[in-house]
Coordinates of C-alpha atoms in Angstrom, one line a residue:
M288 CA -58.5 -4.9 -7.0
P289 CA -61.9 -3.3 -6.3
A290 CA -62.5 -0.8 -3.5
T291 CA -63.9 -2.2 -0.2
V292 CA -66.8 -0.7 1.6
L293 CA -65.8 0.4 5.0
T294 CA -67.6 -1.3 7.9
G295 CA -65.3 -0.6 10.8
T296 CA -64.5 2.7 12.5
A297 CA -61.9 5.2 11.5
A298 CA -60.1 7.3 14.1
A299 CA -59.9 10.2 11.7
T300 CA -60.7 11.0 8.1
Y301 CA -59.3 13.6 5.7
L302 CA -61.1 14.3 2.4
P303 CA -59.2 17.1 0.6
S304 CA -60.8 16.9 -2.8
V305 CA -64.3 16.5 -4.2
S306 CA -65.6 16.3 -7.8
C307 CA -69.2 16.4 -8.8
T308 CA -70.8 15.5 -12.1
S309 CA -74.2 16.8 -11.0
P310 CA -75.6 18.3 -7.8
S311 CA -76.5 14.8 -6.5
A312 CA -73.5 12.8 -7.8
C313 CA -70.1 13.4 -6.2
L314 CA -66.9 11.6 -5.3
A315 CA -64.5 12.7 -2.5
V316 CA -61.0 11.3 -2.0
G317 CA -58.4 11.3 0.8
Y318 CA -57.4 8.9 3.5
Y319 CA -58.3 7.7 7.0
R320 CA -56.5 6.5 10.1
S321 CA -57.5 2.9 10.7
T322 CA -57.1 1.2 14.0
N323 CA -58.8 -2.1 13.2
K324 CA -57.0 -5.4 13.9
S325 CA -53.6 -3.8 14.7
T326 CA -52.0 -1.6 17.3
T327 CA -50.0 0.0 14.5
P328 CA -52.3 2.5 12.7
S329 CA -52.4 2.5 8.9
Y330 CA -53.4 5.3 6.6
P331 CA -55.2 3.8 3.6
G332 CA -56.8 5.8 0.8
L333 CA -60.5 6.6 1.1
I334 CA -63.1 7.1 -1.6
D335 CA -66.5 8.6 -0.5
T336 CA -69.4 8.4 -3.0
L337 CA -72.5 10.5 -2.8
R338 CA -75.4 9.5 -4.9
E339 CA -78.7 11.4 -4.3
T340 CA -78.9 11.3 -0.5
E341 CA -76.7 8.2 0.2
S342 CA -73.0 8.4 1.0
T343 CA -70.8 5.3 0.9
A344 CA -67.2 5.3 2.2
M345 CA -64.8 2.8 0.6
R346 CA -61.2 1.9 1.2
A347 CA -59.3 2.5 -2.0
P348 CA -57.6 -0.4 -3.6
S349 CA -54.0 -0.8 -2.3
P350 CA -51.3 -0.3 -4.9
T351 CA -49.2 -3.4 -5.7
G352 CA -46.1 -3.2 -3.5
A353 CA -47.6 -0.8 -1.0
A354 CA -46.3 -1.0 2.6
T355 CA -48.1 -3.1 5.2
P356 CA -49.9 -1.7 7.1
A357 CA -51.1 0.4 4.2
T358 CA -50.0 3.9 3.8
F359 CA -51.3 5.7 0.8
T360 CA -53.2 8.9 0.3
L361 CA -55.4 10.3 -2.4
G362 CA -55.1 14.0 -2.7
S363 CA -57.1 15.2 -5.7
I364 CA -59.8 13.9 -8.0
A365 CA -61.3 15.1 -11.3
C366 CA -64.4 13.6 -12.9
P367 CA -65.1 15.0 -16.3
G368 CA -68.0 12.5 -16.9
T369 CA -70.3 10.3 -14.8
R370 CA -68.2 7.2 -15.2
S371 CA -64.8 8.8 -15.7
C372 CA -62.6 10.0 -12.8
T373 CA -58.9 10.2 -12.2
T374 CA -57.4 10.6 -8.7
V375 CA -53.8 11.2 -7.8
G376 CA -51.9 10.8 -4.6
E377 CA -48.9 8.9 -3.2
Y378 CA -48.0 5.7 -1.4
S379 CA -45.2 4.2 0.5
Y380 CA -43.4 1.0 -0.6
A381 CA -42.6 -1.6 2.0
S382 CA -39.0 -0.3 1.8
G383 CA -40.2 3.1 3.0
K384 CA -39.8 5.0 -0.3
S385 CA -42.8 7.1 -1.5
I386 CA -44.0 7.2 -5.1
G387 CA -46.8 9.0 -7.0
L388 CA -50.1 7.3 -7.5
V389 CA -52.7 7.7 -10.3
E390 CA -56.0 5.7 -10.2
E391 CA -58.7 5.9 -12.8
L392 CA -62.4 5.1 -12.5
S393 CA -63.4 2.8 -15.3
G394 CA -66.6 0.8 -15.7
G395 CA -67.7 1.8 -12.2
G396 CA -64.6 0.8 -10.2
F397 CA -61.1 2.1 -9.5

């Protein structure tokens, strides 16, 4: 599932990790508190891309089996090349159990 560009508002964002392949090309990962369409907040993963002077925030793809509303965080990212990144974090199953998460950038998408 591709990442979705964020168009709503987020109550709070947290971006604990940034990786840059050049001074003008960086990715930051974390999560945000969403209040859209629900009184129960969710905490989906967040990917923020910086290219030159433009920044684009995207909701990370939800892992299969993740709880609804979404609760998953991305805590660290490493990008050894311009089209090669790996991010790690955790997510909660619908049952409430948490599990580790690894997502890889391949061909321009996670």
